[in-house]
Coordinates of C-alpha atoms in Angstrom, one line a residue:
M288 CA 89.7 -118.8 6.2
G289 CA 86.3 -119.6 4.8
R290 CA 87.7 -120.9 1.6
T291 CA 90.1 -123.1 3.5
L292 CA 87.3 -124.6 5.6
A293 CA 85.1 -125.1 2.5
L294 CA 87.9 -127.1 0.8
A295 CA 88.6 -129.0 4.0
R296 CA 84.9 -129.9 4.2
A297 CA 85.0 -131.2 0.7
E298 CA 88.0 -133.3 1.6
V299 CA 86.2 -134.7 4.6
L300 CA 83.2 -135.7 2.5
H301 CA 85.5 -137.4 0.1
V302 CA 87.1 -139.5 2.9
V303 CA 83.7 -140.3 4.4
R304 CA 82.3 -141.5 1.1
D305 CA 85.4 -143.6 0.3
K306 CA 84.9 -146.5 2.7
A307 CA 88.3 -148.1 1.8
T308 CA 90.1 -144.9 2.9
L309 CA 88.1 -144.7 6.1
V310 CA 88.9 -148.2 7.0
Q311 CA 92.6 -147.6 6.2
L312 CA 92.6 -144.6 8.5
I313 CA 90.7 -145.9 11.5
V314 CA 90.4 -149.7 11.6
V315 CA 93.7 -150.8 10.2
P316 CA 95.9 -148.9 12.8
L317 CA 93.9 -150.4 15.6
L318 CA 94.2 -154.0 14.3
Q319 CA 97.9 -153.5 13.8
L320 CA 98.2 -152.2 17.3
L321 CA 96.5 -155.2 18.7
V322 CA 98.9 -157.5 16.8
L323 CA 102.2 -155.6 17.1
A324 CA 101.8 -154.9 20.8
N325 CA 102.1 -158.6 21.5
A326 CA 104.7 -159.3 18.7
A327 CA 107.1 -156.4 19.0
T328 CA 108.3 -157.0 22.5
F329 CA 111.6 -157.8 24.2
A330 CA 109.8 -159.9 26.8
I331 CA 110.8 -163.6 26.5
R332 CA 108.5 -166.4 27.7
R333 CA 109.2 -170.1 28.2
S334 CA 112.9 -169.9 27.5
P335 CA 114.5 -173.4 27.6
I336 CA 116.7 -174.0 30.6
Y337 CA 118.9 -176.9 31.8
V338 CA 119.6 -177.4 35.5
V339 CA 122.7 -179.2 36.7
D340 CA 122.1 -180.1 40.3
M341 CA 125.2 -181.5 42.0
D342 CA 123.8 -180.9 45.5
R343 CA 120.6 -182.9 45.3
S344 CA 119.3 -181.0 48.4
S345 CA 116.0 -179.5 49.3
A346 CA 117.3 -176.0 48.5
S347 CA 118.5 -177.0 45.1
R348 CA 115.2 -178.7 44.3
A349 CA 113.3 -175.6 45.5
I350 CA 115.2 -173.4 43.1
T351 CA 114.6 -175.9 40.3
N352 CA 110.9 -176.0 41.0
R353 CA 110.7 -172.2 41.0
L354 CA 112.4 -171.9 37.7
A355 CA 110.2 -174.6 36.2
A356 CA 107.0 -173.0 37.5
S357 CA 108.0 -169.5 36.2
Q358 CA 106.4 -168.2 33.1
Y359 CA 109.9 -167.2 31.9
F360 CA 111.4 -170.7 31.7
S361 CA 110.7 -174.2 30.5
L362 CA 112.8 -176.9 32.1
V363 CA 114.1 -179.2 29.4
G364 CA 116.8 -181.0 31.2
Y365 CA 117.8 -181.9 34.8
S366 CA 120.9 -183.9 35.8
S367 CA 124.0 -183.9 37.9
S368 CA 126.3 -184.0 34.9
P369 CA 127.7 -180.7 33.4
G370 CA 128.6 -182.6 30.3
D371 CA 124.9 -183.1 29.4
A372 CA 124.2 -179.4 29.9
N373 CA 127.1 -178.4 27.8
E374 CA 125.9 -180.7 25.0
A375 CA 122.4 -179.2 25.2
M376 CA 123.9 -175.7 25.0
L377 CA 126.1 -176.6 22.0
R378 CA 123.1 -178.0 20.1
G379 CA 121.1 -174.9 20.8
R380 CA 118.5 -176.7 22.8
V381 CA 118.8 -174.4 25.8
S382 CA 119.4 -170.7 26.3
L383 CA 120.7 -170.9 29.9
T384 CA 122.2 -173.6 32.2
L385 CA 122.1 -173.3 36.0
T386 CA 124.7 -175.3 38.0
M387 CA 124.4 -175.7 41.7
P388 CA 127.6 -177.1 43.4
H389 CA 127.8 -179.9 45.9
D390 CA 127.9 -177.7 49.0
F391 CA 125.1 -175.3 47.9
E392 CA 122.6 -176.0 50.8
Q393 CA 125.4 -176.3 53.3
S394 CA 126.8 -172.9 52.4
L395 CA 123.3 -171.4 52.8
V396 CA 122.9 -172.9 56.2
R397 CA 126.3 -172.1 57.6
E398 CA 127.3 -168.9 55.9
H399 CA 123.9 -167.6 54.7
R400 CA 125.5 -167.4 51.3
G401 CA 125.5 -169.6 48.3
T402 CA 127.0 -169.5 44.8
V403 CA 125.4 -170.8 41.6
H404 CA 126.9 -170.8 38.1
L405 CA 125.0 -169.4 35.1
D406 CA 126.0 -170.1 31.6
V407 CA 124.1 -168.1 29.0
N408 CA 123.8 -168.7 25.3
S409 CA 124.7 -165.2 23.9
E410 CA 124.2 -166.3 20.3
K411 CA 121.0 -164.2 20.2
G412 CA 122.5 -161.0 21.5
S413 CA 120.4 -158.9 23.8
A414 CA 118.1 -161.9 24.6
A415 CA 120.9 -163.4 26.6
S416 CA 121.0 -160.5 29.1
I417 CA 117.2 -160.6 29.4
V418 CA 117.1 -164.4 30.2
Q419 CA 119.9 -163.9 32.7
G420 CA 118.0 -161.1 34.4
Y421 CA 115.0 -163.4 34.8
A422 CA 117.1 -166.1 36.4
I423 CA 118.8 -163.7 38.8
Q424 CA 115.4 -162.2 39.8
I425 CA 114.0 -165.7 40.7
L426 CA 117.2 -166.5 42.7
N427 CA 117.1 -163.2 44.6
Q428 CA 113.4 -163.7 45.5
Y429 CA 114.2 -167.2 46.9
A430 CA 117.2 -165.9 48.8
A431 CA 115.2 -163.1 50.3
E432 CA 112.7 -165.6 51.7
L433 CA 115.6 -167.6 53.3
G434 CA 117.3 -164.5 54.6
A435 CA 120.4 -165.5 52.7
E436 CA 122.3 -164.4 49.7
I437 CA 122.7 -166.3 46.4
Q438 CA 125.4 -165.0 44.1
P439 CA 125.1 -165.8 40.4
R440 CA 128.5 -166.3 38.9
D441 CA 129.3 -166.4 35.3
T442 CA 132.6 -166.0 33.3
R443 CA 131.5 -162.6 31.9
T444 CA 130.5 -160.7 35.0
G445 CA 132.7 -162.3 37.6
R446 CA 131.9 -161.8 41.3
I447 CA 130.5 -158.3 41.1
E448 CA 127.4 -157.8 43.3
T449 CA 124.8 -155.3 41.9
V450 CA 121.7 -153.7 43.4
V451 CA 119.1 -152.8 40.8
R452 CA 116.0 -150.6 41.0
D453 CA 113.6 -150.5 38.1
W454 CA 112.1 -147.0 37.8
Y455 CA 108.9 -146.1 35.9
N456 CA 108.3 -149.7 34.8
P457 CA 109.0 -151.8 37.9
T458 CA 107.3 -154.9 36.5
L459 CA 109.5 -154.8 33.4
D460 CA 106.4 -155.1 31.2
Y461 CA 107.6 -154.3 27.7
R462 CA 104.2 -153.4 26.5
Q463 CA 104.4 -150.3 28.8
Y464 CA 107.5 -149.3 26.7
M465 CA 106.5 -150.5 23.3
V466 CA 102.8 -149.6 22.9
P467 CA 103.3 -145.8 23.0
G468 CA 106.1 -146.1 20.4
I469 CA 104.1 -148.5 18.2
L470 CA 101.1 -146.2 18.3
V471 CA 103.3 -143.3 17.1
A472 CA 104.6 -145.4 14.3
L473 CA 101.2 -146.5 13.1
V474 CA 99.7 -143.0 13.2
T475 CA 102.7 -141.8 11.3
I476 CA 102.6 -144.5 8.6
I477 CA 98.9 -144.2 7.9
G478 CA 98.8 -140.4 8.1
T479 CA 101.9 -139.7 6.0
L480 CA 101.0 -142.3 3.4
V481 CA 97.4 -141.0 2.9
T482 CA 98.5 -137.4 2.6
A483 CA 101.3 -138.3 0.3
Q484 CA 98.8 -139.8 -2.1
N485 CA 96.3 -136.9 -1.8
I486 CA 97.6 -134.2 -4.3
A487 CA 98.9 -137.0 -6.5
R488 CA 95.4 -138.4 -6.7
E489 CA 94.1 -134.9 -7.7
K490 CA 96.7 -134.9 -10.5
E491 CA 95.7 -138.3 -11.8
M492 CA 92.0 -137.5 -11.7
G493 CA 92.5 -134.1 -13.5
T494 CA 90.8 -132.1 -10.7
L495 CA 94.0 -130.2 -9.7
E496 CA 93.7 -127.9 -12.7
Q497 CA 90.2 -127.0 -11.7
L498 CA 91.4 -126.1 -8.2
N499 CA 94.2 -124.0 -9.6
V500 CA 91.8 -121.7 -11.4
T501 CA 89.9 -120.9 -8.1
P502 CA 90.9 -117.9 -6.0
I503 CA 92.2 -120.1 -3.2
T504 CA 95.8 -119.4 -2.4
K505 CA 98.5 -122.0 -2.2
S506 CA 98.8 -121.8 1.6
E507 CA 95.0 -122.2 2.0
F508 CA 95.1 -125.2 -0.3
I509 CA 97.8 -127.0 1.7
A510 CA 96.1 -126.1 4.9
A511 CA 92.8 -127.5 3.7
K512 CA 94.4 -130.7 2.5
L513 CA 96.1 -131.1 5.9
M514 CA 93.3 -130.3 8.3
P515 CA 91.0 -133.3 7.8
F516 CA 93.8 -135.9 8.1
W517 CA 95.3 -134.0 11.1
V518 CA 91.9 -134.4 12.9
L519 CA 91.6 -138.1 11.8
A520 CA 95.1 -138.8 13.0
L521 CA 94.3 -137.4 16.4
V522 CA 91.2 -139.6 16.5
D523 CA 93.4 -142.5 15.6
L524 CA 95.7 -141.6 18.5
A525 CA 92.8 -141.4 20.9
C526 CA 91.4 -144.7 19.9
G527 CA 94.8 -146.3 20.2
L528 CA 95.3 -144.9 23.7
L529 CA 91.9 -146.4 24.7
V530 CA 92.9 -149.8 23.3
G531 CA 96.2 -149.6 25.1
Y532 CA 94.5 -148.7 28.4
F533 CA 91.7 -151.2 28.4
V534 CA 93.3 -154.1 26.4
F535 CA 96.9 -153.9 27.5
G536 CA 96.6 -152.1 30.8
I537 CA 99.0 -149.3 29.7
S538 CA 99.6 -146.8 32.5
M539 CA 99.1 -143.2 31.7
H540 CA 101.0 -141.2 34.3
G541 CA 101.2 -137.8 32.6
S542 CA 98.8 -135.2 31.2
L543 CA 96.8 -136.3 28.2
V544 CA 96.2 -132.7 27.3
L545 CA 100.0 -132.2 27.0
L546 CA 100.2 -135.4 25.0
F547 CA 97.6 -134.3 22.5
F548 CA 99.2 -130.8 22.3
A549 CA 102.5 -132.4 21.4
A550 CA 100.7 -134.8 19.0
G551 CA 99.1 -131.8 17.2
L552 CA 102.5 -130.2 16.6
Y553 CA 104.0 -133.6 15.5
L554 CA 101.2 -134.3 13.1
V555 CA 101.7 -131.0 11.4
A556 CA 105.3 -132.1 10.7
A557 CA 104.5 -135.7 9.8
L558 CA 101.5 -135.0 7.6
G559 CA 103.3 -132.0 6.1
I560 CA 106.0 -134.4 4.9
G561 CA 103.3 -136.4 3.1
L562 CA 101.9 -133.3 1.4
W563 CA 105.4 -132.3 0.4
I564 CA 106.0 -135.7 -1.2
S565 CA 102.7 -135.4 -2.9
T566 CA 103.7 -132.1 -4.6
L567 CA 107.0 -133.7 -5.8
V568 CA 105.5 -136.7 -7.6
E569 CA 103.1 -137.2 -10.4
T570 CA 101.3 -140.5 -9.5
Q571 CA 100.0 -142.2 -6.4
Q572 CA 102.3 -145.1 -7.0
Q573 CA 105.4 -142.8 -7.0
A574 CA 104.1 -141.2 -3.8
M575 CA 103.7 -144.6 -2.2
F576 CA 107.3 -145.7 -3.0
V577 CA 108.9 -142.5 -1.9
T578 CA 106.8 -142.5 1.4
F579 CA 107.9 -146.1 2.2
F580 CA 111.5 -145.2 1.6
V581 CA 111.2 -142.1 4.0
L582 CA 109.2 -144.0 6.6
M583 CA 111.7 -146.9 6.7
I584 CA 114.5 -144.5 7.6
Y585 CA 112.4 -142.7 10.1
L586 CA 111.3 -145.8 12.0
L587 CA 114.8 -147.3 12.1
M588 CA 116.3 -144.1 13.4
S589 CA 113.5 -143.3 15.8
G590 CA 114.7 -145.4 18.8
L591 CA 111.5 -147.4 18.6
F592 CA 113.2 -150.8 18.1
T593 CA 116.9 -150.0 18.8
P594 CA 118.2 -147.5 21.3
I595 CA 119.6 -144.3 19.9
D596 CA 122.6 -144.6 22.3
S597 CA 123.7 -147.8 20.5
M598 CA 124.0 -146.0 17.1
P599 CA 127.2 -144.4 15.7
G600 CA 127.7 -140.8 16.6
W601 CA 126.9 -139.4 13.1
V602 CA 123.7 -141.4 13.0
Q603 CA 122.7 -140.0 16.4
L604 CA 123.3 -136.6 15.1
A605 CA 121.3 -137.2 11.9
S606 CA 118.4 -138.7 13.9
E607 CA 117.8 -135.2 15.4
L608 CA 116.2 -134.4 12.0
N609 CA 113.8 -137.3 12.5
P610 CA 110.4 -136.1 13.9
V611 CA 109.4 -139.6 14.8
R612 CA 112.3 -139.9 17.2
H613 CA 111.2 -136.8 19.1
F614 CA 107.5 -137.7 19.4
V615 CA 108.4 -141.3 20.5
T616 CA 110.5 -139.7 23.2
I617 CA 107.7 -137.3 24.2
S618 CA 105.0 -140.0 24.2
R619 CA 107.0 -142.4 26.4
A620 CA 108.1 -139.6 28.7
I621 CA 104.5 -138.5 29.3
L622 CA 102.8 -141.8 29.5
V623 CA 105.5 -143.9 31.2
K624 CA 107.3 -141.3 33.3
G625 CA 104.6 -138.7 33.9
A626 CA 106.9 -135.9 32.4
G627 CA 105.7 -132.4 32.3
L628 CA 106.2 -129.5 29.9
S629 CA 109.6 -128.6 31.2
E630 CA 110.9 -132.1 30.6
I631 CA 109.8 -132.2 27.0
V632 CA 110.3 -128.6 25.9
R633 CA 113.4 -129.4 23.7
P634 CA 111.8 -132.1 21.5
L635 CA 108.6 -130.1 21.5
G636 CA 110.4 -127.1 20.2
I637 CA 112.2 -129.2 17.5
L638 CA 108.8 -130.5 16.3
A639 CA 107.4 -127.0 16.1
V640 CA 110.3 -125.8 14.0
Y641 CA 110.1 -128.9 11.9
G642 CA 106.4 -128.4 11.2
V643 CA 107.0 -124.8 10.0
V644 CA 109.8 -125.8 7.7
V645 CA 108.0 -128.7 6.2
L646 CA 104.8 -126.8 5.5
T647 CA 106.8 -123.9 4.0
L648 CA 108.5 -126.4 1.7
A649 CA 105.2 -127.9 0.7
V650 CA 103.6 -124.6 -0.1
R651 CA 106.6 -123.4 -2.1
Q652 CA 106.9 -126.6 -4.0
Y653 CA 103.3 -126.7 -4.9
D654 CA 103.4 -123.0 -6.0
K655 CA 106.4 -123.8 -8.2
R656 CA 104.8 -126.7 -9.9
S657 CA 101.5 -125.2 -10.5
A658 CA 102.6 -121.7 -11.6

């Protein structure tokens, strides 16, 4: 144990003296978090909307004003002609058109029910349902104030009335959902990339042969290489959580102790992959290329940007081998839902097994190449 700590201390001194590596490990992830938390989001602001008002009543004008005043929409057209709205939709100038019929206010007064027509530009895929959801939310709020009911009708959903409750994130703030995942991705990218270059750097500098003649065992060597970056990655995670809390107002409903325990297991797996890659290659450039290839697959199959449920069955099965997927699930469950140990025991167990397997491979591979 003493030899492992001594080698780990030497590794820490090397990182501290190398200012570029220190900045790469601490400062870069925080800057990326500040940028990506605002960029990587499904929230849509100032979406262009066209209103066709055939009623020209106080109720129809009130709805138009509410849409225009909302942060979600920008009113780019207002008329009583559906043809103008259709032309704007065809030219891609608007993402949604709202049509209020001639008897809209009269129906609200007499029957306490009114129907509006929503036409959504579905060219951009999932953005269409998000924009439609915003419009329905505004309509429902106005209807609640009147004590009436406004039914949005479109050709895709028909006349089906739905009642929605948003659990865990009632304000639909996508930063609550994205920041925990982005933080996991950044810690993974930085930690894995640096550890993947570690042993390769020793090979290029010619110091690996000097270490091989020392009495330190292969397991002690891998552990000593892992420990400093494991601690630094946890520091990165803590700093990222502080930024998320104070800058973005991210709620933390669960136990931070449980989160850091899970992070400790996950980082053993993630950094162990980097060390394994480092034992396979000869140069830092090779390590960087292999790491980027692995990380690209990890991130795309982690459920960070696209839901796992939307992937083909065989991809969902293959993603079980992805440690990033499991820690993204854990971090979101703890921070957003307030999950306890019993709710995350399965992904936690997978990460523990993954860490043991990867470290074993790294030790054996290093032993084989240095024999």
